[in-house]
Short mmCIF file of C-alpha atoms in Angstrom, two decimals:
data_model
loop_
_atom_site.label_atom_id
_atom_site.label_comp_id
_atom_site.label_asym_id
_atom_site.label_seq_id
_atom_site.Cartn_x
_atom_site.Cartn_y
_atom_site.Cartn_z
CA MET A 685 92.04 151.82 94.01
CA LYS A 686 88.84 152.52 92.20
CA LYS A 687 88.81 156.07 91.06
CA LEU A 688 86.22 158.27 92.68
CA PHE A 689 85.37 160.76 89.98
CA PHE A 690 84.13 164.21 90.79
CA LEU A 691 80.56 165.27 90.26
CA VAL A 692 79.99 168.66 88.71
CA SER A 693 77.09 170.72 87.47
CA LEU A 694 77.79 173.42 84.92
CA LEU A 695 74.97 175.91 85.11
CA ALA A 696 73.87 178.76 82.85
CA ILE A 697 75.23 182.09 84.03
CA SER A 698 74.13 185.60 83.03
CA VAL A 699 76.63 188.37 83.72
CA SER A 700 74.34 191.26 82.67
CA SER A 701 70.88 191.87 81.27
CA ASN A 702 72.30 192.21 77.74
CA ALA A 703 74.93 189.46 78.01
CA GLN A 704 74.69 186.22 76.12
CA ILE A 705 73.50 183.24 78.07
CA SER A 706 75.40 180.04 77.34
CA GLU A 707 73.79 176.69 78.08
CA PHE A 708 76.09 174.18 79.65
CA LYS A 709 75.47 170.48 79.84
CA GLU A 710 74.77 169.32 83.36
CA PHE A 711 77.30 166.62 84.15
CA THR A 712 75.86 164.24 86.71
CA ASN A 713 78.18 161.46 85.57
CA HIS A 714 81.79 160.77 86.50
CA PHE A 715 84.40 162.63 84.55
CA ASP A 716 88.15 162.71 84.03
CA VAL A 717 90.56 165.33 82.63
CA THR A 718 93.98 164.54 81.15
CA PRO A 719 96.82 166.92 82.17
CA LYS A 720 97.80 169.18 79.26
CA GLN A 721 101.37 167.90 79.11
CA PHE A 722 100.04 164.41 78.30
CA ALA A 723 97.24 165.58 76.00
CA TYR A 724 97.55 165.59 72.21
CA GLY A 725 98.30 169.13 71.00
CA GLY A 726 98.49 170.33 74.61
CA GLU A 727 94.70 170.68 74.81
CA SER A 728 92.79 168.86 77.51
CA PHE A 729 89.32 167.39 77.04
CA ILE A 730 86.70 166.26 79.52
CA LEU A 731 86.10 162.50 79.50
CA VAL A 732 82.75 161.40 80.88
CA GLN A 733 81.42 157.96 81.65
CA SER A 734 78.33 157.58 79.51
CA GLY A 735 75.14 156.70 81.39
CA GLU A 736 75.34 153.78 83.77
CA SER A 737 78.12 152.06 81.82
CA GLU A 738 81.76 152.41 82.83
CA ASN A 739 82.83 151.10 79.43
CA THR A 740 81.68 154.00 77.25
CA ILE A 741 83.64 157.25 77.45
CA ASP A 742 82.28 160.46 75.88
CA VAL A 743 84.81 163.19 75.05
CA TYR A 744 83.80 166.87 75.46
CA ASN A 745 85.72 170.00 74.53
CA ASP A 746 85.90 173.16 76.64
CA GLU A 747 82.66 174.38 75.05
CA ILE A 748 81.03 171.31 76.62
CA GLU A 749 80.35 169.88 73.17
CA LYS A 750 80.66 166.16 72.69
CA VAL A 751 83.27 165.51 70.01
CA ARG A 752 83.45 161.71 70.04
CA SER A 753 83.14 158.51 72.09
CA PHE A 754 85.19 155.37 72.55
CA GLN A 755 84.97 152.06 74.40
CA VAL A 756 87.28 150.87 77.15
CA GLN A 757 87.96 147.33 78.30
CA TYR A 758 88.42 146.99 82.04
CA PRO A 759 89.20 143.54 83.50
CA SER A 760 87.05 142.21 86.34
CA ARG A 761 88.26 141.66 89.86
CA THR A 762 86.73 139.55 92.62
CA SER A 763 87.04 140.34 96.32
CA GLY A 764 85.21 139.69 99.56
CA TYR A 765 85.11 137.48 102.63
CA LYS A 766 83.65 134.12 103.64
CA THR A 767 83.17 132.84 107.19
CA LEU A 768 82.91 129.18 108.19
CA SER A 769 81.87 128.24 111.73
CA ARG A 770 81.27 125.04 113.62
CA LYS A 771 77.90 125.10 115.31
CA LEU A 772 78.22 125.41 119.10
CA GLU A 773 75.93 123.30 121.26
CA ILE A 774 75.41 123.11 125.00
CA LYS A 775 76.76 119.74 126.09
CA ASP A 776 76.44 119.99 129.88
CA VAL A 777 75.19 122.47 132.47
CA ALA A 778 76.48 122.77 136.03
CA ARG A 779 74.66 124.71 138.75
CA ASP A 780 76.15 125.89 142.03
CA SER A 781 73.64 127.18 144.59
CA THR A 782 74.08 129.57 147.48
CA GLN A 783 71.36 130.27 150.01
CA GLN A 784 70.62 133.96 150.30
CA MET A 785 70.83 135.17 153.88
CA ASN A 786 71.12 138.46 155.75
CA TYR A 787 68.14 139.92 153.94
CA ASN A 788 68.44 143.66 154.59
CA ASN A 789 71.04 142.70 157.19
CA VAL A 790 68.33 141.85 159.70
CA ASN A 791 69.47 138.37 160.67
CA ASP A 792 70.84 135.17 159.19
CA SER A 793 67.60 133.20 159.17
CA TYR A 794 65.19 135.57 157.53
CA VAL A 795 62.31 133.80 155.76
CA PHE A 796 61.07 135.36 152.50
CA THR A 797 57.56 135.65 151.36
CA TRP A 798 57.15 135.45 147.57
CA GLU A 799 56.47 139.19 147.41
CA GLU A 800 59.61 139.90 149.41
CA ALA A 801 61.61 137.56 147.15
CA LEU A 802 60.34 139.50 144.14
CA ASP A 803 61.38 142.81 145.72
CA TYR A 804 64.81 141.44 146.63
CA ALA A 805 65.43 140.06 143.15
CA ALA A 806 64.21 143.26 141.52
CA GLU A 807 67.03 145.16 143.20
CA ASP A 808 69.47 142.97 141.25
CA ASP A 809 67.46 143.23 138.03
CA TYR A 810 66.00 139.74 138.45
CA SER A 811 62.41 140.88 138.27
CA SER A 812 61.26 138.75 135.32
CA GLN A 813 59.34 135.75 136.60
CA GLN A 814 59.76 132.75 134.29
CA SER A 815 58.24 129.55 135.60
CA GLY A 816 57.11 128.68 139.09
CA TYR A 817 59.27 130.55 141.55
CA ILE A 818 62.35 130.96 139.33
CA LEU A 819 63.49 134.50 138.57
CA TRP A 820 65.70 135.21 135.55
CA PRO A 821 67.62 138.45 135.00
CA ASN A 822 66.08 141.11 132.83
CA SER A 823 69.33 142.66 131.72
CA LYS A 824 71.38 141.31 128.78
CA SER A 825 74.63 142.62 130.22
CA SER A 826 77.67 140.37 130.44
CA TYR A 827 77.32 140.39 134.23
CA PHE A 828 74.20 138.24 133.95
CA PHE A 829 74.80 136.34 130.69
CA HIS A 830 77.53 134.20 129.10
CA TYR A 831 78.93 135.70 125.88
CA GLU A 832 82.23 133.84 125.66
CA PHE A 833 81.16 131.39 122.98
CA GLY A 834 78.94 133.64 120.94
CA LEU A 835 75.95 132.18 122.81
CA LEU A 836 73.51 134.06 124.98
CA TYR A 837 72.74 132.02 128.09
CA PRO A 838 72.04 133.26 131.63
CA ALA A 839 74.95 133.07 134.04
CA SER A 840 72.75 132.98 137.16
CA TYR A 841 69.19 133.06 138.43
CA TYR A 842 67.14 133.13 141.68
CA ARG A 843 64.80 130.44 142.95
CA TRP A 844 62.36 130.78 145.85
CA ILE A 845 61.36 127.59 147.67
CA PRO A 846 57.90 127.98 149.23
CA GLU A 847 58.35 125.20 151.80
CA SER A 848 61.41 126.81 153.37
CA GLY A 849 60.81 130.43 152.46
CA TYR A 850 64.43 130.72 151.41
CA LEU A 851 65.69 132.42 148.26
CA TYR A 852 68.58 130.69 146.50
CA SER A 853 71.00 132.04 143.93
CA TYR A 854 72.29 129.65 141.23
CA ASP A 855 75.49 130.25 139.28
CA ILE A 856 75.48 128.38 135.98
CA THR A 857 78.43 127.10 133.94
CA TYR A 858 78.13 125.53 130.50
CA GLU A 859 80.22 123.00 128.64
CA VAL A 860 80.05 123.69 124.93
CA SER A 861 80.67 121.18 122.14
CA THR A 862 81.17 121.85 118.43
CA GLY A 863 79.20 120.41 115.55
CA GLU A 864 79.71 120.38 111.79
CA TRP A 865 81.21 123.26 109.82
CA GLU A 866 78.75 125.58 108.08
CA THR A 867 79.04 128.74 106.01
CA THR A 868 77.71 131.63 108.08
CA SER A 869 78.50 134.46 105.66
CA ASP A 870 79.77 134.85 102.12
CA THR A 871 80.22 138.30 100.60
CA LYS A 872 81.79 138.14 97.18
CA SER A 873 81.75 141.10 94.78
CA VAL A 874 82.93 141.46 91.18
CA TYR A 875 83.81 144.86 89.75
CA ASN A 876 85.83 146.47 86.97
CA GLU A 877 89.34 147.55 87.79
CA TYR A 878 91.82 150.03 86.33
CA PHE A 879 94.73 152.10 87.61
CA ASP A 880 94.75 155.76 88.55
CA LEU A 881 97.71 158.03 87.91
CA TRP A 882 99.26 160.85 89.92
CA LEU A 883 101.72 163.35 88.50
CA ASN A 884 104.83 164.47 90.40
CA ASP A 885 106.67 166.97 88.23
CA TYR A 886 109.88 167.48 90.18
CA ASP A 887 111.45 169.55 87.42
CA GLY A 888 108.60 172.05 87.44
CA ASN A 889 108.05 171.52 91.18
CA SER A 890 104.33 170.96 90.58
CA TYR A 891 102.03 168.17 91.64
CA ILE A 892 98.55 167.13 90.58
CA GLU A 893 96.52 166.46 93.70
CA ASN A 894 93.68 164.71 91.87
CA ASP A 895 94.31 161.47 90.04
CA PHE A 896 93.40 160.77 86.43
CA ILE A 897 93.06 157.73 84.17
CA PHE A 898 93.54 158.63 80.52
CA THR A 899 96.58 160.03 78.70
CA GLN A 900 97.40 160.58 75.01
CA THR A 901 101.11 161.32 74.70
CA LEU A 902 102.55 159.63 77.78
CA PHE A 903 103.04 156.15 76.29
CA ASN A 904 103.05 157.03 72.57
CA THR A 905 102.62 160.06 70.31
CA ASP A 906 99.28 159.46 68.60
CA GLU A 907 95.90 161.06 69.31
CA LYS A 908 94.31 157.98 70.85
CA TYR A 909 93.75 157.73 74.57
CA GLU A 910 95.58 155.15 76.66
CA TYR A 911 95.02 153.79 80.15
CA LEU A 912 96.50 151.23 82.54
CA VAL A 913 94.76 148.04 83.64
CA PRO A 914 95.97 145.21 85.89
CA ILE A 915 96.87 141.69 84.82
CA PHE A 916 95.06 139.34 87.20
CA GLY A 917 95.87 135.81 88.27
CA GLU A 918 93.39 133.19 89.43
CA ILE A 919 91.16 134.13 92.35
CA GLN A 920 92.51 132.85 95.67
CA GLU A 921 91.01 132.08 99.06
CA GLU A 922 93.29 132.62 102.03
CA VAL A 923 92.65 132.32 105.76
CA CYS A 924 92.81 135.74 107.40
CA TYR A 925 91.37 134.98 110.85
CA GLU A 926 90.83 131.96 113.13
CA GLU A 927 89.16 131.64 116.51
CA ASP A 928 88.70 129.04 119.23
CA ARG A 929 85.41 130.18 120.72
CA ASN A 930 84.92 127.44 123.33
CA LEU A 931 88.61 127.30 124.31
CA ASP A 932 88.98 123.57 123.72
CA GLY A 933 92.21 123.97 121.74
CA GLU A 934 90.60 123.56 118.31
CA VAL A 935 89.64 126.23 115.80
CA ASP A 936 85.87 126.48 115.42
CA ARG A 937 85.58 129.69 113.41
CA ARG A 938 87.58 130.61 110.31
CA GLU A 939 87.43 133.63 108.03
CA TYR A 940 88.66 133.55 104.43
CA ARG A 941 89.49 136.48 102.19
CA TYR A 942 88.86 136.36 98.45
CA ASP A 943 91.78 137.93 96.64
CA THR A 944 92.63 138.34 92.98
CA PRO A 945 96.42 138.71 92.78
CA ILE A 946 97.84 141.38 90.48
CA GLN A 947 100.63 139.95 88.35
CA GLY A 948 101.44 143.02 86.28
CA PHE A 949 99.84 145.69 84.15
CA LYS A 950 98.97 146.56 80.56
CA VAL A 951 98.99 149.80 78.63
CA VAL A 952 95.81 149.69 76.53
CA SER A 953 94.83 152.02 73.69
CA GLU A 954 91.25 153.21 73.25
CA ASP A 955 90.93 150.92 70.20
CA GLY A 956 91.73 147.90 72.38
CA THR A 957 95.33 147.50 71.26
CA VAL A 958 97.68 146.44 74.06
CA LEU A 959 100.72 148.71 73.64
CA GLN A 960 102.73 146.93 76.29
CA SER A 961 102.26 144.18 78.83
CA ILE A 962 104.55 144.02 81.85
CA GLU A 963 104.60 141.18 84.39
CA THR A 964 105.74 142.15 87.86
CA GLU A 965 104.87 141.46 91.50
CA MET A 966 102.49 144.10 92.73
CA SER A 967 100.57 144.90 95.86
CA SER A 968 96.84 144.14 95.89
CA SER A 969 96.33 147.89 96.40
CA ALA A 970 98.95 148.92 93.84
CA TYR A 971 99.22 152.53 92.73
CA PHE A 972 101.00 154.38 89.94
CA ALA A 973 102.71 157.76 89.88
CA ILE A 974 104.27 159.61 86.95
CA LEU A 975 107.62 161.16 87.88
CA LYS A 976 109.26 163.88 85.80
CA ILE A 977 112.91 164.08 86.84
CA ASN A 978 115.72 165.86 84.94
CA GLY A 979 113.64 166.01 81.77
CA LYS A 980 112.91 162.29 81.83
CA VAL A 981 109.60 160.59 82.56
CA TYR A 982 109.28 157.59 84.88
CA LEU A 983 106.43 155.40 86.03
CA SER A 984 106.54 154.43 89.70
CA CYS A 985 104.65 151.23 90.49
CA GLY A 986 103.55 150.18 93.97
CA ALA A 987 105.38 146.91 94.61
CA LYS A 988 104.34 143.88 96.60
CA ASP A 989 104.11 144.49 100.34
CA GLY A 990 107.49 144.80 101.99
CA HIS A 991 109.36 145.66 98.79
CA ASP A 992 110.52 148.92 97.25
CA ASP A 993 108.44 150.47 94.48
CA THR A 994 109.42 149.52 90.95
CA ILE A 995 110.52 152.36 88.67
CA TYR A 996 110.12 152.27 84.88
CA ARG A 997 111.50 154.69 82.29
CA ILE A 998 108.88 155.74 79.69
CA ASP A 999 109.82 156.54 76.08
CA PRO A 1000 106.70 157.60 74.13
CA PHE A 1001 108.58 157.73 70.81
CA SER A 1002 109.48 154.05 70.89
CA THR A 1003 106.36 153.05 72.86
CA SER A 1004 108.59 151.43 75.43
CA ILE A 1005 108.55 151.04 79.19
CA LYS A 1006 111.83 149.84 80.64
CA LYS A 1007 112.60 148.94 84.22
CA VAL A 1008 115.49 150.88 85.70
CA ASN A 1009 117.58 150.07 88.75
CA ASN A 1010 118.54 153.56 89.80
CA VAL A 1011 116.72 156.86 89.43
CA PRO A 1012 118.64 160.14 89.73
CA VAL A 1013 117.68 161.62 93.07
CA SER A 1014 117.94 165.27 94.06
CA VAL A 1015 116.68 167.48 96.89
CA VAL A 1016 113.49 169.22 95.78
CA ALA A 1017 112.49 170.87 99.05
CA ARG A 1018 113.93 171.63 102.46
CA TYR A 1019 111.91 172.28 105.64
CA SER A 1020 112.54 173.17 109.26
CA VAL A 1021 111.23 170.90 112.02
CA ASP A 1022 108.15 173.12 112.39
CA GLY A 1023 107.28 172.64 108.70
CA ARG A 1024 108.50 175.99 107.29
CA ARG A 1025 110.14 175.79 103.90
CA GLN A 1026 113.80 176.86 103.74
CA ALA A 1027 115.82 178.08 100.79
CA HIS A 1028 119.18 177.08 102.29
CA PRO A 1029 120.52 174.61 104.85
CA ARG A 1030 120.12 175.75 108.47
CA ARG A 1031 122.07 174.61 111.48
CA GLY A 1032 120.26 171.85 113.32
CA ILE A 1033 117.64 169.46 111.99
CA ASN A 1034 116.62 169.88 108.34
CA ILE A 1035 113.84 167.82 106.74
CA LEU A 1036 114.72 167.06 103.12
CA ARG A 1037 112.29 165.95 100.45
CA TYR A 1038 113.86 164.09 97.53
CA SER A 1039 112.83 163.72 93.91
CA ASP A 1040 111.90 160.07 94.36
CA GLY A 1041 109.19 161.05 96.85
CA THR A 1042 111.11 160.05 99.99
CA ALA A 1043 112.02 162.34 102.91
CA ALA A 1044 114.70 162.30 105.58
CA LYS A 1045 115.89 164.23 108.62
CA VAL A 1046 119.42 165.58 108.23
CA VAL A 1047 121.45 167.34 110.94
CA GLU A 1048 123.50 170.29 109.67
CA LYS A 1049 126.43 171.32 111.87
#
């Protein structure tokens, strides 16, 4: 939801040896441009975040001259994850042994020397001598090690017994117990939050691909800039994942998600005045779109998951935002199944795009 502003560098350009050279400010900061139809006097300005602060906005004209600055007030949001785990401990170890025979398929009673045992084990990647005549695997692959419980323990090993000359293979199984709960990770971040806007002008059949933040004449008729910010509730912790690592029927790992619920939005003027405050259920990744339909302006708000978007009618002259139940819907575009735009209905499948942003397949007979 955070807006990713564009980075731009405006460089000096000389069109001829006698031409004037204009110096342009190099913008290395984030910037925003208000669409002309929502700009005071129909003239757009460039709005730049000043320095490292997101709260100071510098306004530049099309000559790249700074004309003024203002402060914004973005609310803070907290998000992140926390993981709690019960420490796993080895409670018991069981070993099953099998005498190795048929060495190189010679006979069933072949007696190993230590050097031959080393060569035999090396073929199975058991060439790391540990203590005495015990050979542990070199590889960390799951074929040789237990990974089921998040623990790294060998699943088997070789042992050579000098007295007999036999090489034995041991398969190991572990019984794992759980200890006390402990926090294994906690990533919590706090950042400023605001809403971006997209414009869908169905009357003019034009769309703004890049989002923007600030408007002047969308919510009222004065020269001040306005922007949308969320209304947050209290931070919540909710379980988003659980795991039973040792398969004993009890959860021993739990992941929590930090979430700051959005309970509505505010329209805020650049001087800090709240023009309107609307409480409504919204998705944690809510979005806003401006819809121009039949000469009227609407604000489409991303609703809580599983619900339809909420539509509001905007009246800048009364500084009012009113929820509406029905929005006039019309066909704004028609396409064939291969994506080619059509001026008229064609027999067969037609893909219709409506003024509310939805689409549907319609069969014309």
